mmCIF file of C-alpha atoms in Angstrom:
data_model
loop_
_atom_site.group_PDB
_atom_site.id
_atom_site.type_symbol
_atom_site.label_atom_id
_atom_site.label_comp_id
_atom_site.label_asym_id
_atom_site.label_seq_id
_atom_site.Cartn_x
_atom_site.Cartn_y
_atom_site.Cartn_z
ATOM 1 C CA LYS A 1 -268.274 -175.643 -40.299
ATOM 2 C CA ASN A 2 -265.045 -173.558 -40.812
ATOM 3 C CA GLU A 3 -263.950 -170.649 -38.169
ATOM 4 C CA VAL A 4 -261.978 -167.682 -39.387
ATOM 5 C CA GLU A 5 -260.013 -165.919 -37.419
ATOM 6 C CA GLN A 6 -258.638 -162.844 -37.653
ATOM 7 C CA SER A 7 -256.303 -160.159 -36.006
ATOM 8 C CA PRO A 8 -256.037 -157.640 -35.261
ATOM 9 C CA GLN A 9 -259.519 -155.967 -35.247
ATOM 10 C CA ASN A 10 -258.226 -152.843 -34.988
ATOM 11 C CA LEU A 11 -255.106 -151.388 -36.279
ATOM 12 C CA THR A 12 -254.032 -147.773 -36.642
ATOM 13 C CA ALA A 13 -250.320 -147.041 -37.905
ATOM 14 C CA GLN A 14 -247.908 -143.774 -39.241
ATOM 15 C CA GLU A 15 -247.261 -143.462 -42.647
ATOM 16 C CA GLY A 16 -244.330 -145.364 -43.794
ATOM 17 C CA GLU A 17 -245.389 -148.480 -41.188
ATOM 18 C CA PHE A 18 -244.857 -152.516 -41.870
ATOM 19 C CA ILE A 19 -248.385 -153.941 -41.149
ATOM 20 C CA THR A 20 -249.623 -157.416 -40.440
ATOM 21 C CA ILE A 21 -252.929 -158.816 -40.443
ATOM 22 C CA ASN A 22 -253.310 -162.052 -39.504
ATOM 23 C CA CYS A 23 -255.801 -164.639 -40.096
ATOM 24 C CA SER A 24 -256.826 -168.568 -38.903
ATOM 25 C CA TYR A 25 -258.705 -171.037 -40.036
ATOM 26 C CA SER A 26 -260.291 -174.510 -38.748
ATOM 27 C CA VAL A 27 -260.747 -176.525 -40.814
ATOM 28 C CA GLY A 28 -258.853 -178.016 -44.624
ATOM 29 C CA ILE A 29 -259.235 -175.150 -47.474
ATOM 30 C CA SER A 30 -259.217 -175.410 -51.209
ATOM 31 C CA ALA A 31 -258.038 -171.650 -51.541
ATOM 32 C CA LEU A 32 -257.559 -168.358 -48.821
ATOM 33 C CA HIS A 33 -258.586 -165.091 -50.128
ATOM 34 C CA TRP A 34 -257.540 -161.580 -49.038
ATOM 35 C CA LEU A 35 -260.359 -159.249 -49.708
ATOM 36 C CA GLN A 36 -259.906 -155.018 -49.146
ATOM 37 C CA GLN A 37 -263.509 -152.787 -48.640
ATOM 38 C CA HIS A 38 -263.410 -148.907 -48.808
ATOM 39 C CA PRO A 39 -265.436 -146.792 -47.235
ATOM 40 C CA GLY A 40 -268.705 -147.678 -49.567
ATOM 41 C CA GLY A 41 -268.772 -151.238 -49.209
ATOM 42 C CA GLY A 42 -267.392 -151.970 -52.617
ATOM 43 C CA ILE A 43 -265.196 -155.556 -52.252
ATOM 44 C CA VAL A 44 -262.514 -155.976 -54.146
ATOM 45 C CA SER A 45 -259.886 -159.082 -54.210
ATOM 46 C CA LEU A 46 -256.229 -158.364 -53.157
ATOM 47 C CA PHE A 47 -254.909 -162.404 -53.601
ATOM 48 C CA MET A 48 -256.350 -165.679 -53.898
ATOM 49 C CA LEU A 49 -253.594 -168.301 -52.768
ATOM 50 C CA SER A 50 -253.249 -172.059 -51.755
ATOM 51 C CA SER A 51 -249.637 -172.593 -50.587
ATOM 52 C CA GLY A 52 -246.018 -170.211 -50.557
ATOM 53 C CA LYS A 53 -246.558 -166.583 -51.291
ATOM 54 C CA LYS A 54 -248.029 -163.796 -53.332
ATOM 55 C CA LYS A 55 -246.668 -160.677 -53.668
ATOM 56 C CA HIS A 56 -248.212 -157.492 -55.437
ATOM 57 C CA GLY A 57 -246.323 -154.258 -55.353
ATOM 58 C CA ARG A 58 -246.524 -153.168 -51.762
ATOM 59 C CA LEU A 59 -248.754 -156.138 -50.396
ATOM 60 C CA ILE A 60 -247.632 -159.692 -49.524
ATOM 61 C CA ALA A 61 -249.852 -162.439 -48.779
ATOM 62 C CA THR A 62 -248.115 -165.810 -47.264
ATOM 63 C CA ILE A 63 -250.075 -168.966 -46.025
ATOM 64 C CA ASN A 64 -248.762 -172.189 -44.227
ATOM 65 C CA ILE A 65 -251.317 -174.626 -45.065
ATOM 66 C CA GLN A 66 -250.248 -176.939 -42.180
ATOM 67 C CA GLU A 67 -250.788 -174.814 -39.404
ATOM 68 C CA LYS A 68 -254.183 -173.345 -40.550
ATOM 69 C CA HIS A 69 -252.691 -169.391 -40.863
ATOM 70 C CA SER A 70 -251.881 -166.152 -43.178
ATOM 71 C CA SER A 71 -250.798 -163.203 -43.149
ATOM 72 C CA LEU A 72 -251.384 -159.686 -45.128
ATOM 73 C CA HIS A 73 -247.858 -158.011 -45.068
ATOM 74 C CA ILE A 74 -248.305 -153.671 -46.303
ATOM 75 C CA THR A 75 -245.140 -152.568 -46.435
ATOM 76 C CA ALA A 76 -244.116 -148.847 -46.375
ATOM 77 C CA SER A 77 -248.070 -148.591 -45.497
ATOM 78 C CA HIS A 78 -249.841 -145.460 -46.949
ATOM 79 C CA PRO A 79 -253.118 -143.179 -45.975
ATOM 80 C CA ARG A 80 -254.708 -144.613 -48.899
ATOM 81 C CA ASP A 81 -254.220 -148.071 -47.778
ATOM 82 C CA SER A 82 -257.180 -147.665 -45.184
ATOM 83 C CA ALA A 83 -259.584 -149.933 -45.864
ATOM 84 C CA VAL A 84 -260.978 -153.079 -43.933
ATOM 85 C CA TYR A 85 -259.198 -156.207 -45.076
ATOM 86 C CA ILE A 86 -261.208 -159.282 -44.904
ATOM 87 C CA CYS A 87 -259.796 -162.829 -45.142
ATOM 88 C CA ALA A 88 -261.936 -165.612 -46.360
ATOM 89 C CA VAL A 89 -261.737 -169.015 -46.641
ATOM 90 C CA GLY A 90 -263.043 -171.204 -50.111
ATOM 91 C CA GLY A 91 -264.126 -175.010 -50.867
ATOM 92 C CA GLY A 92 -267.048 -177.147 -51.301
ATOM 93 C CA SER A 93 -268.982 -177.831 -54.353
ATOM 94 C CA ASN A 94 -269.950 -174.309 -54.685
ATOM 95 C CA TYR A 95 -266.749 -172.662 -53.766
ATOM 96 C CA LYS A 96 -268.417 -171.077 -51.032
ATOM 97 C CA LEU A 97 -266.451 -168.426 -48.902
ATOM 98 C CA THR A 98 -266.625 -168.344 -45.477
ATOM 99 C CA PHE A 99 -265.392 -165.036 -43.966
ATOM 100 C CA GLY A 100 -263.439 -163.356 -41.391
ATOM 101 C CA LYS A 101 -265.260 -160.252 -39.431
ATOM 102 C CA GLY A 102 -262.099 -158.220 -41.276
ATOM 103 C CA THR A 103 -259.622 -155.593 -40.007
ATOM 104 C CA LEU A 104 -259.804 -151.969 -40.020
ATOM 105 C CA LEU A 105 -256.506 -150.207 -40.974
ATOM 106 C CA THR A 106 -256.201 -146.632 -40.156
ATOM 107 C CA VAL A 107 -253.150 -145.183 -42.132
ATOM 108 C CA ASN A 108 -252.176 -141.441 -40.618
ATOM 109 C CA PRO A 109 -250.484 -139.482 -42.510
ATOM 110 C CA GLU B 1 -263.960 -151.504 -61.684
ATOM 111 C CA THR B 2 -264.475 -155.317 -61.193
ATOM 112 C CA GLY B 3 -267.548 -155.369 -63.915
ATOM 113 C CA VAL B 4 -269.888 -156.314 -61.522
ATOM 114 C CA THR B 5 -272.526 -153.681 -61.471
ATOM 115 C CA GLN B 6 -275.745 -153.755 -58.808
ATOM 116 C CA THR B 7 -278.606 -151.576 -58.539
ATOM 117 C CA PRO B 8 -279.621 -149.266 -56.639
ATOM 118 C CA ARG B 9 -276.736 -148.406 -54.830
ATOM 119 C CA HIS B 10 -279.313 -147.284 -51.579
ATOM 120 C CA LEU B 11 -282.087 -148.353 -50.792
ATOM 121 C CA VAL B 12 -285.086 -147.315 -48.198
ATOM 122 C CA MET B 13 -288.371 -149.553 -47.531
ATOM 123 C CA GLY B 14 -291.028 -150.006 -45.589
ATOM 124 C CA MET B 15 -291.493 -153.343 -44.550
ATOM 125 C CA THR B 16 -294.809 -153.590 -46.469
ATOM 126 C CA ASN B 17 -293.001 -152.736 -49.596
ATOM 127 C CA LYS B 18 -291.335 -154.681 -51.801
ATOM 128 C CA LYS B 19 -288.279 -153.944 -54.467
ATOM 129 C CA SER B 20 -285.599 -156.062 -56.265
ATOM 130 C CA LEU B 21 -282.231 -155.506 -56.219
ATOM 131 C CA LYS B 22 -279.972 -156.458 -59.615
ATOM 132 C CA CYS B 23 -277.039 -157.700 -59.798
ATOM 133 C CA GLU B 24 -275.224 -157.428 -63.747
ATOM 134 C CA GLN B 25 -272.549 -158.984 -64.826
ATOM 135 C CA HIS B 26 -270.936 -159.097 -68.717
ATOM 136 C CA LEU B 27 -267.874 -161.374 -67.620
ATOM 137 C CA GLY B 28 -269.135 -164.329 -69.186
ATOM 138 C CA HIS B 29 -269.029 -165.949 -65.507
ATOM 139 C CA ASN B 30 -271.772 -169.115 -64.462
ATOM 140 C CA ALA B 31 -271.730 -168.718 -60.591
ATOM 141 C CA MET B 32 -273.165 -165.983 -58.886
ATOM 142 C CA TYR B 33 -273.644 -165.308 -55.145
ATOM 143 C CA TRP B 34 -275.922 -163.298 -53.478
ATOM 144 C CA TYR B 35 -273.797 -162.124 -50.056
ATOM 145 C CA LYS B 36 -275.642 -159.933 -46.832
ATOM 146 C CA GLN B 37 -273.066 -157.944 -44.781
ATOM 147 C CA SER B 38 -274.791 -156.615 -41.354
ATOM 148 C CA ALA B 39 -272.872 -154.422 -39.341
ATOM 149 C CA LYS B 40 -270.345 -156.138 -37.122
ATOM 150 C CA LYS B 41 -270.823 -159.397 -38.418
ATOM 151 C CA PRO B 42 -269.090 -160.998 -41.237
ATOM 152 C CA LEU B 43 -270.422 -161.348 -44.752
ATOM 153 C CA GLU B 44 -272.937 -164.765 -44.531
ATOM 154 C CA LEU B 45 -273.978 -166.587 -47.976
ATOM 155 C CA MET B 46 -277.390 -166.072 -49.010
ATOM 156 C CA PHE B 47 -277.765 -168.159 -52.352
ATOM 157 C CA VAL B 48 -275.542 -169.176 -55.033
ATOM 158 C CA TYR B 49 -276.339 -170.260 -58.744
ATOM 159 C CA ASN B 50 -275.152 -172.173 -61.656
ATOM 160 C CA PHE B 51 -275.400 -171.742 -65.213
ATOM 161 C CA LYS B 52 -278.457 -170.166 -63.817
ATOM 162 C CA GLU B 53 -279.619 -172.738 -61.738
ATOM 163 C CA GLN B 54 -279.952 -172.458 -57.703
ATOM 164 C CA THR B 55 -277.287 -174.729 -55.778
ATOM 165 C CA GLU B 56 -277.622 -173.589 -52.811
ATOM 166 C CA ASN B 57 -279.939 -172.015 -49.939
ATOM 167 C CA ASN B 58 -278.118 -170.818 -46.838
ATOM 168 C CA SER B 59 -281.277 -171.084 -45.068
ATOM 169 C CA VAL B 60 -282.339 -167.342 -46.040
ATOM 170 C CA PRO B 61 -286.447 -166.489 -44.593
ATOM 171 C CA SER B 62 -288.739 -166.264 -47.513
ATOM 172 C CA ARG B 63 -289.262 -162.840 -47.345
ATOM 173 C CA PHE B 64 -285.950 -162.933 -49.422
ATOM 174 C CA SER B 65 -286.424 -164.257 -53.009
ATOM 175 C CA PRO B 66 -283.982 -164.956 -55.486
ATOM 176 C CA GLU B 67 -283.898 -164.665 -59.361
ATOM 177 C CA CYS B 68 -281.759 -165.846 -62.112
ATOM 178 C CA PRO B 69 -283.629 -165.168 -65.479
ATOM 179 C CA ASN B 70 -279.864 -165.175 -67.655
ATOM 180 C CA SER B 71 -276.967 -165.631 -67.065
ATOM 181 C CA SER B 72 -276.128 -162.063 -67.018
ATOM 182 C CA HIS B 73 -278.537 -161.155 -63.948
ATOM 183 C CA LEU B 74 -279.757 -161.818 -60.885
ATOM 184 C CA PHE B 75 -281.847 -160.586 -58.713
ATOM 185 C CA LEU B 76 -283.193 -160.340 -54.934
ATOM 186 C CA HIS B 77 -286.810 -160.467 -54.746
ATOM 187 C CA LEU B 78 -287.689 -158.175 -51.011
ATOM 188 C CA HIS B 79 -291.157 -158.386 -49.906
ATOM 189 C CA THR B 80 -292.614 -157.729 -45.857
ATOM 190 C CA LEU B 81 -289.179 -157.373 -44.337
ATOM 191 C CA GLN B 82 -287.784 -156.530 -40.545
ATOM 192 C CA PRO B 83 -285.667 -153.878 -39.765
ATOM 193 C CA GLU B 84 -283.128 -156.452 -38.883
ATOM 194 C CA ASP B 85 -282.593 -156.783 -42.718
ATOM 195 C CA SER B 86 -281.281 -154.167 -42.973
ATOM 196 C CA ALA B 87 -277.579 -154.537 -44.498
ATOM 197 C CA LEU B 88 -275.544 -154.598 -47.275
ATOM 198 C CA TYR B 89 -275.918 -156.426 -49.774
ATOM 199 C CA LEU B 90 -273.728 -157.803 -52.410
ATOM 200 C CA CYS B 91 -273.473 -158.877 -55.326
ATOM 201 C CA ALA B 92 -270.796 -161.440 -56.921
ATOM 202 C CA THR B 93 -269.868 -164.063 -59.477
ATOM 203 C CA ARG B 94 -267.345 -166.776 -60.739
ATOM 204 C CA GLY B 95 -265.701 -167.948 -63.423
ATOM 205 C CA SER B 96 -263.720 -170.870 -64.288
ATOM 206 C CA GLY B 97 -261.186 -169.216 -66.079
ATOM 207 C CA ARG B 98 -259.531 -167.393 -63.524
ATOM 208 C CA GLY B 99 -260.080 -171.112 -60.733
ATOM 209 C CA ASN B 100 -261.940 -169.414 -57.962
ATOM 210 C CA GLU B 101 -261.713 -165.329 -57.481
ATOM 211 C CA GLN B 102 -264.682 -164.331 -56.723
ATOM 212 C CA PHE B 103 -265.274 -160.395 -57.992
ATOM 213 C CA PHE B 104 -267.706 -158.370 -56.073
ATOM 214 C CA GLY B 105 -270.051 -155.965 -57.087
ATOM 215 C CA PRO B 106 -270.731 -152.047 -54.928
ATOM 216 C CA GLY B 107 -273.871 -153.341 -53.148
ATOM 217 C CA THR B 108 -276.935 -152.216 -52.263
ATOM 218 C CA ARG B 109 -277.064 -150.566 -48.768
ATOM 219 C CA LEU B 110 -280.735 -151.522 -47.645
ATOM 220 C CA THR B 111 -282.158 -149.737 -44.666
ATOM 221 C CA VAL B 112 -285.711 -150.829 -43.689
ATOM 222 C CA LEU B 113 -288.020 -148.506 -41.985
#
């Protein structure tokens, strides 16, 4: 069973700061996902990556397969970035996801 | 808007009630998932359906009964639930066209009294 650890659990930042959220997993995977969950519950997929780096706007995700580690970076953070960010790793015949506990990010104006 | 809808968005039920959660997608995806998100715990997989066939039951108690009548709809039938079953229940779909990306519905917030 894959263990997914995220850090930090909670993160408070001032608007404009550079944010990093980390994710480590224990077993080899097909892909790693970064998800965003706003209050109210809905989950949006931000990135799915199996190697290297991806960028979308102010968000950057990196993964190191050898070290079984991924990071999500947010540049020039904004209060609307406040949400729970969830790391999940996927694999297997049904492509099952195993989730981390999430990181609650609060960006203050 | 992910293209996956869930109804109802909120549900309060007693332990003797029978209710159903509904998930609908018109994305043409073949795989559909039920997840449970309890307070302060990671999301947990409950069931997986591929091409309307159940392919995964993650040791879910029988008081939760899934049904997939067609490729667009997934139900979760609930009966004689316990207060500890109170949680956010999320549906997700996955299609082969975009690799293994999953698209989540908004969830149903369930409270069992």
